[in-house]
PDB file of C-alpha atoms in Angstrom:
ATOM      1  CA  UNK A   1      43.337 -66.234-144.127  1.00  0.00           C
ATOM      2  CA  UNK A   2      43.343 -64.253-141.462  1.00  0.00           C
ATOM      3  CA  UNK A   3      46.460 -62.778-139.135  1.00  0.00           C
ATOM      4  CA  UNK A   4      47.470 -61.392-136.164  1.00  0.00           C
ATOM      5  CA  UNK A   5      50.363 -59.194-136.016  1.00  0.00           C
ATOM      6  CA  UNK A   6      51.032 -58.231-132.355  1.00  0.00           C
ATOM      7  CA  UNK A   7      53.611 -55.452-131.567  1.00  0.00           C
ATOM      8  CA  UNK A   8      55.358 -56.622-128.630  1.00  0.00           C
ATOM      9  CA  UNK A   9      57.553 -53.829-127.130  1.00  0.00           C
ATOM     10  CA  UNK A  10      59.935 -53.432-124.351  1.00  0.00           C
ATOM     11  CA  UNK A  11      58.158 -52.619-121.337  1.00  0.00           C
ATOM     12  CA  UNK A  12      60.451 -49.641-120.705  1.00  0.00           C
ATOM     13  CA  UNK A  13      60.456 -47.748-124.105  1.00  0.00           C
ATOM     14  CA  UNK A  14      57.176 -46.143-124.700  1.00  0.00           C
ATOM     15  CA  UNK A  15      57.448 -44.616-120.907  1.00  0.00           C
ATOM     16  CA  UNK A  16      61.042 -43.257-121.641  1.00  0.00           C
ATOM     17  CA  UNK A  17      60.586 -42.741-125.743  1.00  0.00           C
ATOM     18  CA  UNK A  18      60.952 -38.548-126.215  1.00  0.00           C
ATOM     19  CA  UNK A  19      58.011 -36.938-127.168  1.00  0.00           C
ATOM     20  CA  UNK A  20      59.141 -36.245-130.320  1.00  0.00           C
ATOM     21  CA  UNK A  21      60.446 -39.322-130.811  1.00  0.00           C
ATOM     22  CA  UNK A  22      56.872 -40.708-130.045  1.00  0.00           C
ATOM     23  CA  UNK A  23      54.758 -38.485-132.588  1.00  0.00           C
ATOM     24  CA  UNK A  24      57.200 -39.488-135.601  1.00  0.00           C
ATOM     25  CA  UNK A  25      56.946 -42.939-135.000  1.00  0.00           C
ATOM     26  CA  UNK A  26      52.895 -42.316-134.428  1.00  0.00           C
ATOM     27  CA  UNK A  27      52.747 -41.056-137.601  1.00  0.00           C
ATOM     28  CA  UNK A  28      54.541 -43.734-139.518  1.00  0.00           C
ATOM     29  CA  UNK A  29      52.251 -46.404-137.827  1.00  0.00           C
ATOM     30  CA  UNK A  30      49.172 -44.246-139.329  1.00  0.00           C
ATOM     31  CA  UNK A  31      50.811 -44.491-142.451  1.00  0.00           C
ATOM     32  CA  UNK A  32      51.180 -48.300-142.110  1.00  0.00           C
ATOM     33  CA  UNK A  33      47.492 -48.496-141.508  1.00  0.00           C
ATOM     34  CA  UNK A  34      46.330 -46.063-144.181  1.00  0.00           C
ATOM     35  CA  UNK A  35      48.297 -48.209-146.444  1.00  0.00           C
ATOM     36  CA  UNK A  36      46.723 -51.043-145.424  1.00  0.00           C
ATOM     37  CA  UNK A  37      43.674 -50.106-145.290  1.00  0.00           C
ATOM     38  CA  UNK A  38      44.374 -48.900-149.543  1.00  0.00           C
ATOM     39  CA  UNK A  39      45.227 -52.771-150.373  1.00  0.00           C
ATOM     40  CA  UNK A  40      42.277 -53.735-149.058  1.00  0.00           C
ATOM     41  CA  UNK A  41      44.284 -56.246-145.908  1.00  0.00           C
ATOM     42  CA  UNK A  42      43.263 -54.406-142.914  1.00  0.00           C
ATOM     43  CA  UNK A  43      40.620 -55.825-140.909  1.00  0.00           C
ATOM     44  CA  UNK A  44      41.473 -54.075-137.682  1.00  0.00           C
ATOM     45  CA  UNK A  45      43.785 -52.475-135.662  1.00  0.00           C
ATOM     46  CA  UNK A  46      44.462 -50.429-133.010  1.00  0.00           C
ATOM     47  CA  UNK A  47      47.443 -49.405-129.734  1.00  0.00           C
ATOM     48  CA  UNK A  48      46.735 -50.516-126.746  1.00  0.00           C
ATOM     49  CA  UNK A  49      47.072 -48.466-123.196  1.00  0.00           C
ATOM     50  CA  UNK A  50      50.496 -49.059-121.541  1.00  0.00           C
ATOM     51  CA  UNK A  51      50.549 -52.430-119.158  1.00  0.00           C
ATOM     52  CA  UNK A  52      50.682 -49.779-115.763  1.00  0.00           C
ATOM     53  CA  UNK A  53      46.637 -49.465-116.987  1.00  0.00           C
ATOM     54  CA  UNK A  54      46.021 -53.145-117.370  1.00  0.00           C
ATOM     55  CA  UNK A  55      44.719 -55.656-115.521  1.00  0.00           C
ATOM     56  CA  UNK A  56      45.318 -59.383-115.414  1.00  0.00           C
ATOM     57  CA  UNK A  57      42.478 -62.147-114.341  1.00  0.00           C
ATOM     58  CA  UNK A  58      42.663 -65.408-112.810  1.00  0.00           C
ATOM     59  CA  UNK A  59      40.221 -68.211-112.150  1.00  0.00           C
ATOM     60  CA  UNK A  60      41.316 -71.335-110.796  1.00  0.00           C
ATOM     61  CA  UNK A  61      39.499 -73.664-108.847  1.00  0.00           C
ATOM     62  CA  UNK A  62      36.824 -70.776-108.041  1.00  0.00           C
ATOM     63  CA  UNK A  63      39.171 -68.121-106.068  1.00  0.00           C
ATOM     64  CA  UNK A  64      39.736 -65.186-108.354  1.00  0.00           C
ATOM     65  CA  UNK A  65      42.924 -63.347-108.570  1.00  0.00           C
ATOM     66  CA  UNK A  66      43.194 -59.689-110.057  1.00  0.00           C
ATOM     67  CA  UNK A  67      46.820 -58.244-110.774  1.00  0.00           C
ATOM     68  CA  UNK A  68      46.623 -54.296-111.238  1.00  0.00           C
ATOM     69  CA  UNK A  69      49.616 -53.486-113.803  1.00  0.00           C
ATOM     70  CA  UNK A  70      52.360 -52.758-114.371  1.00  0.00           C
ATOM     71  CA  UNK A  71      53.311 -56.643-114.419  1.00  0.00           C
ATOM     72  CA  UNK A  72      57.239 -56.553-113.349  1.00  0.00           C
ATOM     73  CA  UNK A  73      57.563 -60.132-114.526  1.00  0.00           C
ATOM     74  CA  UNK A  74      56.702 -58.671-118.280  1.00  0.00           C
ATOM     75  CA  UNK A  75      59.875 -57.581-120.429  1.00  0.00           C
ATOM     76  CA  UNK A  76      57.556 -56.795-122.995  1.00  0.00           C
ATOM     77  CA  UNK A  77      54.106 -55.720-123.215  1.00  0.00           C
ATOM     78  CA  UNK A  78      51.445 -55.802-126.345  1.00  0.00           C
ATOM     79  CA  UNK A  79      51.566 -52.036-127.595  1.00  0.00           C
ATOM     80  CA  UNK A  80      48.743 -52.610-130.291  1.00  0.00           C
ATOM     81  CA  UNK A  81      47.759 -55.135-133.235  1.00  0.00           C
ATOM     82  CA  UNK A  82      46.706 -55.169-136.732  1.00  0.00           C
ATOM     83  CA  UNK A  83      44.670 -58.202-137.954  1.00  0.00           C
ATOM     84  CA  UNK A  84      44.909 -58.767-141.442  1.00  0.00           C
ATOM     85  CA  UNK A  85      43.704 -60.619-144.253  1.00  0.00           C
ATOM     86  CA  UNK A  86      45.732 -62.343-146.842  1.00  0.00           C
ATOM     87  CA  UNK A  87      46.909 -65.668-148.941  1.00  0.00           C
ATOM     88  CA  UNK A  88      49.553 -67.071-147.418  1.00  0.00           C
ATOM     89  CA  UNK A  89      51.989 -66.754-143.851  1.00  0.00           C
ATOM     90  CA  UNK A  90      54.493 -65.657-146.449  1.00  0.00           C
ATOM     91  CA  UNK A  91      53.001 -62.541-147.301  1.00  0.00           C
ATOM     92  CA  UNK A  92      51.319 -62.150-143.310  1.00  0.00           C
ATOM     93  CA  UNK A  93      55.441 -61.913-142.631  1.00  0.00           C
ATOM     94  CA  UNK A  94      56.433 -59.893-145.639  1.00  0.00           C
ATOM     95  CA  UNK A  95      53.507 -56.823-144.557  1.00  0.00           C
ATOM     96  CA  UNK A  96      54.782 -57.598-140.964  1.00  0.00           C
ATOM     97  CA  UNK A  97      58.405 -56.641-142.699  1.00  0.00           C
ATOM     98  CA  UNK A  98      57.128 -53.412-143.687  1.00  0.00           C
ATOM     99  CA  UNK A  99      55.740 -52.772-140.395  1.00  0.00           C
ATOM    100  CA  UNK A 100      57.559 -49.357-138.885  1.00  0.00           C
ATOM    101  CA  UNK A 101      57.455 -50.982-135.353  1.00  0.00           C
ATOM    102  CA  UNK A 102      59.765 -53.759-136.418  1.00  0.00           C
ATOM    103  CA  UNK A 103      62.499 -51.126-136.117  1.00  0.00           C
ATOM    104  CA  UNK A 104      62.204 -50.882-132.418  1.00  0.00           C
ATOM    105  CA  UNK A 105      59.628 -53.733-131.237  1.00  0.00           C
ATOM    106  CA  UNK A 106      59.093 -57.124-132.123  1.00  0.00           C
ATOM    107  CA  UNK A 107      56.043 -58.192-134.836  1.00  0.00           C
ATOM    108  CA  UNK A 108      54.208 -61.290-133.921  1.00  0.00           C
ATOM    109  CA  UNK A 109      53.060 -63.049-136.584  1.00  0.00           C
ATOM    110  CA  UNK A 110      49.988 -65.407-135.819  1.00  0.00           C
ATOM    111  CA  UNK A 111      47.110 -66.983-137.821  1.00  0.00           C
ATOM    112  CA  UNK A 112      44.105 -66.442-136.441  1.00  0.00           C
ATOM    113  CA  UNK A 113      42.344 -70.031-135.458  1.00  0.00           C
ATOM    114  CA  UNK A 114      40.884 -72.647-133.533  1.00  0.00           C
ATOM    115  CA  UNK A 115      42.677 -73.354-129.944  1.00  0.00           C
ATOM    116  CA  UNK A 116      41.433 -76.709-129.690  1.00  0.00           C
ATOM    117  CA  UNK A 117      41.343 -78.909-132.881  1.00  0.00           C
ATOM    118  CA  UNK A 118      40.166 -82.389-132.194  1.00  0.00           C
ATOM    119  CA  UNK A 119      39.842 -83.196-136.250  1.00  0.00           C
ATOM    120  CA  UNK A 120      40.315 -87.142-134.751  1.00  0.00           C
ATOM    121  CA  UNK A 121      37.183 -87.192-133.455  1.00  0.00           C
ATOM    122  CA  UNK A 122      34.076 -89.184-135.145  1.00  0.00           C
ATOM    123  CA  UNK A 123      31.797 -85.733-134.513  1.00  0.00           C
ATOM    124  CA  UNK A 124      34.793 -83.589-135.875  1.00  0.00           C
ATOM    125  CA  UNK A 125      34.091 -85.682-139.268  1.00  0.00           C
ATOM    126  CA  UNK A 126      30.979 -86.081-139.734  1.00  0.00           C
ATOM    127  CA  UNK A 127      30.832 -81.751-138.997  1.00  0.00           C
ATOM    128  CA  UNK A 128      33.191 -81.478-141.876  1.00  0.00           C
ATOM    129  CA  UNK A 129      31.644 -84.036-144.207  1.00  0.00           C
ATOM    130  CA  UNK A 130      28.530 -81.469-143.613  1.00  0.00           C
ATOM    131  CA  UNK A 131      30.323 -78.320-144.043  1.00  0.00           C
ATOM    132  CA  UNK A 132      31.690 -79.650-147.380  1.00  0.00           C
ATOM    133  CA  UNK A 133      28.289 -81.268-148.885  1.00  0.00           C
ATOM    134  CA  UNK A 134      29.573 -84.824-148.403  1.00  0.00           C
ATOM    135  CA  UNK A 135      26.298 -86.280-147.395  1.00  0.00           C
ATOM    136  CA  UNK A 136      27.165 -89.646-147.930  1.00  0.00           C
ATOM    137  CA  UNK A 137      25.636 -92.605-145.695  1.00  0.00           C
ATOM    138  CA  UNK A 138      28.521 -93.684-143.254  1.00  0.00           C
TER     139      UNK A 138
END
């Protein structure tokens, strides 16, 4: 199964972290990811810019609204993401555990997945039955 772990950090910290500071705990996140990568779980990763070079996009009812960063209204903001592969949530939150951000950010752990599951549905079933090899006669 597949997971997200999101590294959600104070919006504040990476601006005011010292430089030194920053290329130590740079260096242990490489080292997270190298290690990773060894056990064969790493599917991707990467940092992301701070939120002061983001953008946010809205569309309702056709009038489009663009938001140039930094968003005041966020405490945190998503500093980067590793998507792994593994068994279980269990182990998804024991290598989020050994993640070096968790010291001074938060580690989201989500499965990756569907946002809409309508598995009540008549079509949903008959999909599955397919996707299985049930080709019985209904």
């Amino acid at each position: 199964m597949a997971y997200m772990l999101l590294i959600l950090e104070p919006g504040e910290k990476r601006r005011t972290r010292p430089a030194e500071e920053g290329r130590l705990a740079y260096a242990r996140m490489l080292g997270f990811t190298e290690d990773l990568k060894a056990r064969g779980l790493l599917k991707a990763s990467d940092a992301l810019r701070s939120d002061a070079e983001g953008v946010r996009i809205e569309n309702r009812r056709g009038k489009r609204t663009i938001v140039d960063g930094p968003f005041a209204e966020s405490k945190e903001i998503v500093g980067g993401f590793f998507l792994i592969d593994c068994q279980t949530k269990e182990q998804a939150i024991a290598i989020a555990n050994e993640c070096p951000a968790a010291e001074w950010a938060t580690v989201e752990v989500r499965e990756v997945g569907v946002c809409f599951d309508d598995s009540d549905s008549p079509d949903q079933k008959i999909r599955a039955d397919v996707d299985s090899g049930d080709h019985r006669s209904t």
